[in-house]
mmCIF file of C-alpha atoms in Angstrom:
data_model
loop_
_atom_site.group_PDB
_atom_site.id
_atom_site.type_symbol
_atom_site.label_atom_id
_atom_site.label_comp_id
_atom_site.label_asym_id
_atom_site.label_seq_id
_atom_site.Cartn_x
_atom_site.Cartn_y
_atom_site.Cartn_z
ATOM 1 C CA MET X 1 0.000 0.000 0.000
ATOM 2 C CA ASN X 2 1.330 3.411 -0.899
ATOM 3 C CA ASN X 3 1.894 5.507 2.200
ATOM 4 C CA SER X 4 3.598 8.647 3.400
ATOM 5 C CA ALA X 5 4.346 10.304 6.725
ATOM 6 C CA THR X 6 6.215 13.520 7.440
ATOM 7 C CA THR X 7 6.634 15.974 10.303
ATOM 8 C CA ARG X 8 5.990 19.674 9.661
ATOM 9 C CA ASN X 9 4.287 22.826 10.832
ATOM 10 C CA ILE X 10 0.749 23.194 9.566
ATOM 11 C CA SER X 11 -1.941 25.849 9.376
ATOM 12 C CA LYS X 12 -5.705 25.580 9.430
ATOM 13 C CA ILE X 13 -5.532 25.100 5.632
ATOM 14 C CA ALA X 14 -4.077 21.618 6.089
ATOM 15 C CA ILE X 15 -6.936 20.665 8.378
ATOM 16 C CA GLU X 16 -9.457 22.146 5.957
ATOM 17 C CA TYR X 17 -7.996 20.124 3.085
ATOM 18 C CA ASN X 18 -7.931 16.977 5.160
ATOM 19 C CA GLY X 19 -11.634 17.321 5.864
ATOM 20 C CA ASN X 20 -12.759 18.466 2.431
ATOM 21 C CA ASP X 21 -11.635 16.455 -0.620
ATOM 22 C CA LYS X 22 -13.927 18.436 -2.934
ATOM 23 C CA GLY X 23 -16.706 18.087 -0.411
ATOM 24 C CA THR X 24 -16.534 14.281 -0.353
ATOM 25 C CA ALA X 25 -14.192 13.661 2.604
ATOM 26 C CA GLN X 26 -15.558 11.554 5.427
ATOM 27 C CA ARG X 27 -14.334 12.157 8.977
ATOM 28 C CA VAL X 28 -13.864 8.678 10.427
ATOM 29 C CA TYR X 29 -11.962 9.452 13.616
ATOM 30 C CA GLN X 30 -10.819 12.313 15.811
ATOM 31 C CA ASN X 31 -9.301 12.356 19.256
ATOM 32 C CA ASN X 32 -8.847 14.931 22.045
ATOM 33 C CA LEU X 33 -10.515 17.720 20.076
ATOM 34 C CA LEU X 34 -13.587 19.570 21.287
ATOM 35 C CA THR X 35 -14.785 20.948 17.967
ATOM 36 C CA GLU X 36 -15.245 19.916 14.355
ATOM 37 C CA ASP X 37 -14.440 23.354 12.914
ATOM 38 C CA PRO X 38 -11.022 23.352 11.141
ATOM 39 C CA GLU X 39 -9.994 26.776 12.422
ATOM 40 C CA HIS X 40 -10.868 25.912 16.016
ATOM 41 C CA GLN X 41 -9.229 22.494 15.690
ATOM 42 C CA PHE X 42 -6.019 24.163 14.555
ATOM 43 C CA LYS X 43 -6.083 26.505 17.561
ATOM 44 C CA GLU X 44 -6.633 23.563 19.895
ATOM 45 C CA MET X 45 -3.729 21.614 18.392
ATOM 46 C CA LYS X 46 -1.386 24.616 18.336
ATOM 47 C CA THR X 47 -2.158 25.373 21.990
ATOM 48 C CA VAL X 48 -1.144 21.843 22.944
ATOM 49 C CA ALA X 49 1.929 21.906 20.672
ATOM 50 C CA ASP X 50 3.148 25.081 22.398
ATOM 51 C CA ARG X 51 3.460 23.099 25.630
ATOM 52 C CA ASN X 52 6.706 21.683 24.233
ATOM 53 C CA LYS X 53 8.872 24.440 22.775
ATOM 54 C CA ASN X 54 11.527 21.922 21.682
ATOM 55 C CA VAL X 55 9.268 20.488 18.982
ATOM 56 C CA LYS X 56 9.354 22.728 15.920
ATOM 57 C CA ASN X 57 7.599 20.543 13.350
ATOM 58 C CA TRP X 58 4.824 19.560 15.697
ATOM 59 C CA ALA X 59 2.380 17.947 13.232
ATOM 60 C CA LEU X 60 2.615 14.483 11.719
ATOM 61 C CA THR X 61 0.773 14.327 8.406
ATOM 62 C CA GLY X 62 0.423 11.626 5.793
ATOM 63 C CA TYR X 63 -1.786 9.079 4.118
ATOM 64 C CA ILE X 64 -2.318 5.400 3.364
ATOM 65 C CA SER X 65 -3.521 4.556 -0.141
ATOM 66 C CA PRO X 66 -4.367 0.884 -0.745
ATOM 67 C CA GLU X 67 -4.019 -0.745 -4.144
ATOM 68 C CA LYS X 68 -7.370 -0.222 -5.875
ATOM 69 C CA SER X 69 -8.195 -3.927 -5.943
ATOM 70 C CA ILE X 70 -7.695 -3.985 -2.164
ATOM 71 C CA GLY X 71 -9.131 -0.569 -1.371
ATOM 72 C CA ASP X 72 -12.386 -1.384 -3.150
ATOM 73 C CA LYS X 73 -12.883 -4.306 -0.779
ATOM 74 C CA LEU X 74 -11.834 -2.532 2.426
ATOM 75 C CA SER X 75 -14.606 -0.950 4.464
ATOM 76 C CA ASN X 76 -14.040 2.492 5.982
ATOM 77 C CA ASP X 77 -13.821 0.853 9.391
ATOM 78 C CA GLU X 78 -11.083 -1.506 8.197
ATOM 79 C CA LEU X 79 -9.098 1.301 6.569
ATOM 80 C CA THR X 80 -9.423 3.360 9.752
ATOM 81 C CA GLU X 81 -8.285 0.393 11.823
ATOM 82 C CA LEU X 82 -5.265 -0.081 9.578
ATOM 83 C CA ALA X 83 -4.260 3.578 9.949
ATOM 84 C CA LEU X 84 -4.717 3.676 13.721
ATOM 85 C CA ARG X 85 -2.732 0.498 14.272
ATOM 86 C CA ALA X 86 0.112 1.743 12.068
ATOM 87 C CA LEU X 87 0.161 5.116 13.861
ATOM 88 C CA LYS X 88 0.313 3.371 17.206
ATOM 89 C CA LYS X 89 3.442 1.504 16.110
ATOM 90 C CA ILE X 90 5.314 4.802 15.543
ATOM 91 C CA GLY X 91 4.410 6.332 18.891
ATOM 92 C CA VAL X 92 0.860 7.710 18.695
ATOM 93 C CA THR X 93 -1.130 7.192 21.906
ATOM 94 C CA ASP X 94 -4.641 7.960 23.130
ATOM 95 C CA ASN X 95 -3.182 11.188 24.579
ATOM 96 C CA ASN X 96 -2.379 12.611 21.127
ATOM 97 C CA GLN X 97 -4.742 14.847 19.210
ATOM 98 C CA MET X 98 -5.546 13.471 15.768
ATOM 99 C CA ILE X 99 -7.983 13.537 12.896
ATOM 100 C CA LEU X 100 -8.485 10.931 10.172
ATOM 101 C CA ASP X 101 -10.454 11.512 6.968
ATOM 102 C CA ILE X 102 -11.140 9.142 4.097
ATOM 103 C CA HIS X 103 -10.911 10.629 0.599
ATOM 104 C CA SER X 104 -12.783 9.054 -2.300
ATOM 105 C CA SER X 105 -12.720 11.713 -5.033
ATOM 106 C CA THR X 106 -9.782 10.030 -6.806
ATOM 107 C CA LYS X 107 -9.675 6.595 -8.402
ATOM 108 C CA GLN X 108 -8.251 5.018 -5.266
ATOM 109 C CA LYS X 109 -9.847 5.430 -1.847
ATOM 110 C CA HIS X 110 -7.269 6.538 0.724
ATOM 111 C CA ILE X 111 -7.059 7.867 4.267
ATOM 112 C CA HIS X 112 -5.318 11.077 5.423
ATOM 113 C CA PHE X 113 -4.219 11.797 8.963
ATOM 114 C CA ILE X 114 -3.022 14.766 11.004
ATOM 115 C CA VAL X 115 -1.547 14.031 14.429
ATOM 116 C CA ASN X 116 -0.149 16.381 17.050
ATOM 117 C CA ARG X 117 3.255 14.954 18.009
ATOM 118 C CA VAL X 118 2.962 16.708 21.362
ATOM 119 C CA ASP X 119 0.422 14.935 23.549
ATOM 120 C CA ILE X 120 -1.925 16.651 26.005
ATOM 121 C CA ASN X 121 0.760 16.313 28.707
ATOM 122 C CA GLY X 122 3.338 18.174 26.622
ATOM 123 C CA VAL X 123 5.330 15.050 25.727
ATOM 124 C CA ASN X 124 6.616 14.468 22.187
ATOM 125 C CA THR X 125 5.595 10.874 21.496
ATOM 126 C CA ILE X 126 6.672 10.615 17.831
ATOM 127 C CA GLU X 127 10.310 10.494 16.748
ATOM 128 C CA ALA X 128 10.895 12.492 13.552
ATOM 129 C CA HIS X 129 14.035 10.632 12.464
ATOM 130 C CA LYS X 130 13.273 8.289 9.546
ATOM 131 C CA ILE X 131 9.564 8.810 10.118
ATOM 132 C CA GLY X 132 8.617 7.975 6.538
ATOM 133 C CA GLU X 133 10.618 4.743 6.561
ATOM 134 C CA ASN X 134 9.341 3.735 9.987
ATOM 135 C CA PHE X 135 5.737 4.438 9.069
ATOM 136 C CA GLY X 136 6.050 2.386 5.892
ATOM 137 C CA LYS X 137 7.394 -0.500 7.953
ATOM 138 C CA ALA X 138 4.500 -0.134 10.400
ATOM 139 C CA VAL X 139 1.930 -0.179 7.591
ATOM 140 C CA ARG X 140 3.442 -3.387 6.212
ATOM 141 C CA GLU X 141 3.345 -5.010 9.637
ATOM 142 C CA VAL X 142 -0.325 -4.153 10.080
ATOM 143 C CA CYS X 143 -1.137 -5.391 6.575
ATOM 144 C CA GLN X 144 0.401 -8.722 7.481
ATOM 145 C CA GLU X 145 -1.592 -8.809 10.715
ATOM 146 C CA MET X 146 -4.795 -8.098 8.775
ATOM 147 C CA ASN X 147 -3.947 -10.622 6.021
ATOM 148 C CA LEU X 148 -3.637 -7.897 3.395
ATOM 149 C CA LYS X 149 -1.015 -7.761 0.669
ATOM 150 C CA THR X 150 1.733 -5.269 1.426
ATOM 151 C CA ASP X 151 3.147 -2.709 -0.972
ATOM 152 C CA ILE X 152 6.231 -4.916 -1.314
ATOM 153 C CA GLU X 153 4.208 -7.974 -2.337
ATOM 154 C CA ILE X 154 2.029 -5.984 -4.729
ATOM 155 C CA GLY X 155 5.088 -4.266 -6.191
ATOM 156 C CA LYS X 156 6.863 -7.562 -6.836
ATOM 157 C CA GLU X 157 3.815 -8.976 -8.589
ATOM 158 C CA LYS X 158 3.544 -5.879 -10.782
ATOM 159 C CA LYS X 159 7.266 -5.860 -11.588
ATOM 160 C CA LYS X 160 7.198 -9.517 -12.584
ATOM 161 C CA LYS X 161 4.303 -8.948 -14.999
ATOM 162 C CA MET X 162 5.971 -5.803 -16.371
ATOM 163 C CA LEU X 163 9.175 -7.734 -16.960
ATOM 164 C CA GLU X 164 7.336 -10.522 -18.751
ATOM 165 C CA ALA X 165 5.556 -8.004 -20.985
ATOM 166 C CA LEU X 166 8.826 -6.180 -21.670
ATOM 167 C CA MET X 167 10.614 -9.424 -22.564
ATOM 168 C CA SER X 168 7.859 -10.416 -24.981
ATOM 169 C CA SER X 169 7.771 -6.979 -26.582
ATOM 170 C CA LEU X 170 11.560 -6.864 -26.957
ATOM 171 C CA LYS X 171 11.497 -10.058 -29.004
ATOM 172 C CA ILE X 172 9.485 -8.430 -31.774
ATOM 173 C CA SER X 173 10.436 -4.735 -31.556
ATOM 174 C CA ARG X 174 12.970 -3.131 -33.885
ATOM 175 C CA ASN X 175 13.046 0.321 -32.273
ATOM 176 C CA PHE X 176 11.724 2.199 -29.271
ATOM 177 C CA ALA X 177 8.610 3.335 -31.109
ATOM 178 C CA GLU X 178 7.615 -0.274 -31.740
ATOM 179 C CA LEU X 179 8.529 -1.257 -28.182
ATOM 180 C CA ILE X 180 6.288 1.481 -26.792
ATOM 181 C CA ASP X 181 3.449 0.394 -29.074
ATOM 182 C CA PHE X 182 3.684 -3.306 -28.200
ATOM 183 C CA MET X 183 3.818 -2.479 -24.488
ATOM 184 C CA LYS X 184 0.784 -0.231 -24.927
ATOM 185 C CA LYS X 185 -1.121 -3.157 -26.409
ATOM 186 C CA SER X 186 -0.139 -5.177 -23.333
ATOM 187 C CA GLY X 187 -1.573 -2.494 -21.041
ATOM 188 C CA TYR X 188 1.584 -0.554 -20.154
ATOM 189 C CA ARG X 189 2.868 2.958 -20.768
ATOM 190 C CA ILE X 190 6.575 3.509 -21.321
ATOM 191 C CA THR X 191 8.093 6.918 -20.629
ATOM 192 C CA LEU X 192 11.612 7.357 -22.030
ATOM 193 C CA TYR X 193 14.327 9.522 -20.488
ATOM 194 C CA GLN X 194 17.221 10.873 -22.512
ATOM 195 C CA ASN X 195 20.205 13.178 -22.331
ATOM 196 C CA GLU X 196 22.452 14.801 -24.903
ATOM 197 C CA LYS X 197 25.403 12.507 -24.252
ATOM 198 C CA VAL X 198 23.889 9.033 -24.688
ATOM 199 C CA GLY X 199 20.446 9.723 -26.095
ATOM 200 C CA ILE X 200 17.843 7.484 -24.475
ATOM 201 C CA SER X 201 19.175 6.815 -20.985
ATOM 202 C CA GLY X 202 16.298 5.180 -19.113
ATOM 203 C CA MET X 203 12.612 4.388 -18.936
ATOM 204 C CA ARG X 204 9.672 4.195 -16.552
ATOM 205 C CA ILE X 205 6.928 1.626 -17.020
ATOM 206 C CA VAL X 206 3.458 1.945 -15.538
ATOM 207 C CA ARG X 207 0.300 -0.067 -15.932
ATOM 208 C CA PHE X 208 -2.400 2.111 -17.490
ATOM 209 C CA GLU X 209 -4.783 0.856 -14.808
ATOM 210 C CA ASP X 210 -2.561 2.393 -12.113
ATOM 211 C CA ILE X 211 -2.394 5.898 -13.594
ATOM 212 C CA ASN X 212 -4.258 8.487 -11.575
ATOM 213 C CA HIS X 213 -4.005 11.837 -13.345
ATOM 214 C CA GLN X 214 -5.183 13.683 -10.221
ATOM 215 C CA THR X 215 -2.180 12.569 -8.190
ATOM 216 C CA GLU X 216 0.398 11.842 -10.901
ATOM 217 C CA ARG X 217 2.158 15.188 -10.406
ATOM 218 C CA ASP X 218 2.941 14.400 -6.755
ATOM 219 C CA TYR X 219 3.297 10.643 -6.997
ATOM 220 C CA LYS X 220 4.911 9.010 -10.037
ATOM 221 C CA PRO X 221 3.208 5.685 -10.692
ATOM 222 C CA GLY X 222 5.054 2.690 -12.043
ATOM 223 C CA TYR X 223 8.720 1.762 -11.843
ATOM 224 C CA LYS X 224 12.004 2.716 -13.436
ATOM 225 C CA LEU X 225 13.766 -0.032 -15.381
ATOM 226 C CA SER X 226 16.378 -0.335 -12.629
ATOM 227 C CA GLU X 227 13.583 -0.929 -10.095
ATOM 228 C CA ILE X 228 12.045 -3.694 -12.205
ATOM 229 C CA THR X 229 15.244 -5.654 -12.732
ATOM 230 C CA SER X 230 18.976 -5.289 -12.189
ATOM 231 C CA MET X 231 19.726 -7.756 -14.988
ATOM 232 C CA LEU X 232 18.583 -5.602 -17.902
ATOM 233 C CA LYS X 233 20.067 -2.196 -18.688
ATOM 234 C CA ILE X 234 18.952 0.388 -21.218
ATOM 235 C CA THR X 235 22.104 -0.432 -23.234
ATOM 236 C CA ASP X 236 20.954 -4.063 -23.442
ATOM 237 C CA ILE X 237 17.588 -2.935 -24.775
ATOM 238 C CA LYS X 238 19.268 -0.743 -27.386
ATOM 239 C CA GLN X 239 21.432 -3.670 -28.460
ATOM 240 C CA LYS X 240 18.462 -6.022 -28.701
ATOM 241 C CA LEU X 241 16.459 -3.542 -30.760
ATOM 242 C CA GLN X 242 19.424 -3.088 -33.086
ATOM 243 C CA GLU X 243 19.758 -6.868 -33.474
ATOM 244 C CA ASN X 244 16.080 -7.139 -34.311
ATOM 245 C CA GLN X 245 16.399 -4.347 -36.858
ATOM 246 C CA GLU X 246 19.328 -6.046 -38.556
ATOM 247 C CA ARG X 247 17.654 -9.455 -38.457
ATOM 248 C CA ALA X 248 14.473 -8.016 -39.925
ATOM 249 C CA GLY X 249 16.540 -6.702 -42.816
ATOM 250 C CA ASP X 250 18.331 -10.038 -43.260
ATOM 251 C CA PHE X 251 15.126 -12.053 -43.366
ATOM 252 C CA GLY X 252 13.093 -9.479 -45.243
ATOM 253 C CA SER X 253 10.657 -9.276 -42.348
ATOM 254 C CA LYS X 254 8.591 -6.418 -43.598
ATOM 255 C CA ASN X 255 5.379 -8.043 -42.416
ATOM 256 C CA ILE X 256 5.624 -6.486 -38.962
ATOM 257 C CA GLN X 257 3.654 -3.241 -39.056
ATOM 258 C CA VAL X 258 3.258 -1.971 -35.520
ATOM 259 C CA GLY X 259 0.074 -0.083 -34.714
ATOM 260 C CA VAL X 260 -1.284 -0.435 -38.275
ATOM 261 C CA SER X 261 -3.118 -3.754 -38.339
ATOM 262 C CA GLU X 262 -3.513 -6.967 -36.399
ATOM 263 C CA ASN X 263 -2.323 -9.082 -39.372
ATOM 264 C CA VAL X 264 1.235 -9.364 -38.068
ATOM 265 C CA ASN X 265 3.333 -12.426 -38.843
ATOM 266 C CA ILE X 266 4.669 -12.577 -35.293
ATOM 267 C CA ASN X 267 5.059 -16.367 -35.025
ATOM 268 C CA THR X 268 7.398 -16.517 -38.003
ATOM 269 C CA TYR X 269 9.418 -13.672 -36.576
ATOM 270 C CA LEU X 270 9.617 -15.255 -33.101
ATOM 271 C CA ASN X 271 10.943 -18.513 -34.616
ATOM 272 C CA GLU X 272 13.929 -16.549 -35.911
ATOM 273 C CA GLN X 273 14.803 -15.439 -32.366
ATOM 274 C CA LYS X 274 15.892 -18.889 -31.139
ATOM 275 C CA ASN X 275 19.520 -18.347 -32.188
ATOM 276 C CA SER X 276 19.798 -14.750 -30.949
ATOM 277 C CA SER X 277 22.700 -13.275 -28.949
ATOM 278 C CA SER X 278 23.470 -13.364 -25.232
ATOM 279 C CA VAL X 279 21.118 -10.441 -24.674
ATOM 280 C CA SER X 280 18.243 -12.586 -25.888
ATOM 281 C CA ASN X 281 19.281 -15.450 -23.629
ATOM 282 C CA GLN X 282 19.520 -13.009 -20.769
ATOM 283 C CA LEU X 283 15.942 -11.916 -21.338
ATOM 284 C CA GLU X 284 14.687 -15.463 -20.888
ATOM 285 C CA ASN X 285 16.004 -15.551 -17.304
ATOM 286 C CA MET X 286 14.772 -12.151 -16.128
ATOM 287 C CA ALA X 287 11.769 -13.317 -14.138
ATOM 288 C CA LYS X 288 14.018 -15.354 -11.805
ATOM 289 C CA ALA X 289 15.508 -12.153 -10.370
ATOM 290 C CA LEU X 290 12.556 -11.348 -8.144
ATOM 291 C CA LEU X 291 13.240 -11.386 -4.398
ATOM 292 C CA LYS X 292 10.997 -12.563 -1.589
ATOM 293 C CA PRO X 293 9.666 -9.882 0.811
ATOM 294 C CA THR X 294 10.515 -9.920 4.493
ATOM 295 C CA PHE X 295 8.327 -8.865 7.379
ATOM 296 C CA THR X 296 8.587 -8.122 11.092
ATOM 297 C CA ALA X 297 6.507 -9.570 13.884
ATOM 298 C CA ALA X 298 2.983 -8.338 14.641
ATOM 299 C CA GLN X 299 1.819 -6.652 17.848
ATOM 300 C CA ASP X 300 -1.493 -6.391 19.671
ATOM 301 C CA ASP X 301 -3.634 -3.294 19.176
ATOM 302 C CA ASP X 302 -4.859 -1.270 22.165
ATOM 303 C CA LEU X 303 -5.379 2.146 20.578
ATOM 304 C CA LEU X 304 -8.551 1.092 18.792
ATOM 305 C CA LYS X 305 -10.135 0.114 22.085
ATOM 306 C CA LYS X 306 -9.517 3.617 23.453
ATOM 307 C CA LYS X 307 -11.184 5.762 20.777
ATOM 308 C CA LYS X 308 -12.434 9.024 22.209
ATOM 309 C CA ARG X 309 -14.737 9.955 19.362
ATOM 310 C CA LYS X 310 -15.514 8.291 16.086
ATOM 311 C CA PHE X 311 -17.447 9.740 13.169
ATOM 312 C CA ARG X 312 -18.987 7.697 10.389
#
């Protein structure tokens, strides 16, 4: 599950955004706050934060965004439970002020949170060092406890399928334009990166189904080639495309017309690939490079039992 957590100073605008989401946000939990008005909530939280002058970035903000296939099945209660249990693992207690809102205006349902790091007793309960990394670890632990796929597991599955699609497309592509087109037909978008020195220097692959244009500016979907596999470099792809181009000329393979018609003599062309170079052999072994995810032990949850107020 995609997630983020950061410590910072906030204003009432952050609280207003958290509880708005184009008018569709749903407040699912708040704690140690007397009002529901964003401006008054900010004043309450700032008053408590001022009890500890050593904490400059007194607010913890972030979100948890489940994979759509998972998020569509999760109830609001389950998503709230996931967030609260993950927050507990990084130091949040029933003495902290917090608000949680579920946003549904985008393609993927997700939950936002704002937590006062300074509790009502003036104690900073949340360590800022490596907060994003630690929160991600906590989310994965809770996912395992709740029998949900983690972002690591989902990512590995996606990378494996991307690699398989890339391998298949490389067998029959003679240039990057054809590679992009074949991958598009397989459900993937390729974005190429280039510089003046080497030309095309890298690529990012994303499943069209995962593209959310409302959040794409802040969060880049998909994976860079180096994140998909360490066994295939952009230079290898260039070499393979060049080999295919030369082989197409040798065998007079002018039947392959990418993006023009479906009457492509692909089988004949694939039969010619059996005696290809080491790059081709390398492609056949790519899928074996995937690693197994690791997890940490689960813990019991007490924070849920101590909810002060809960809104549905």
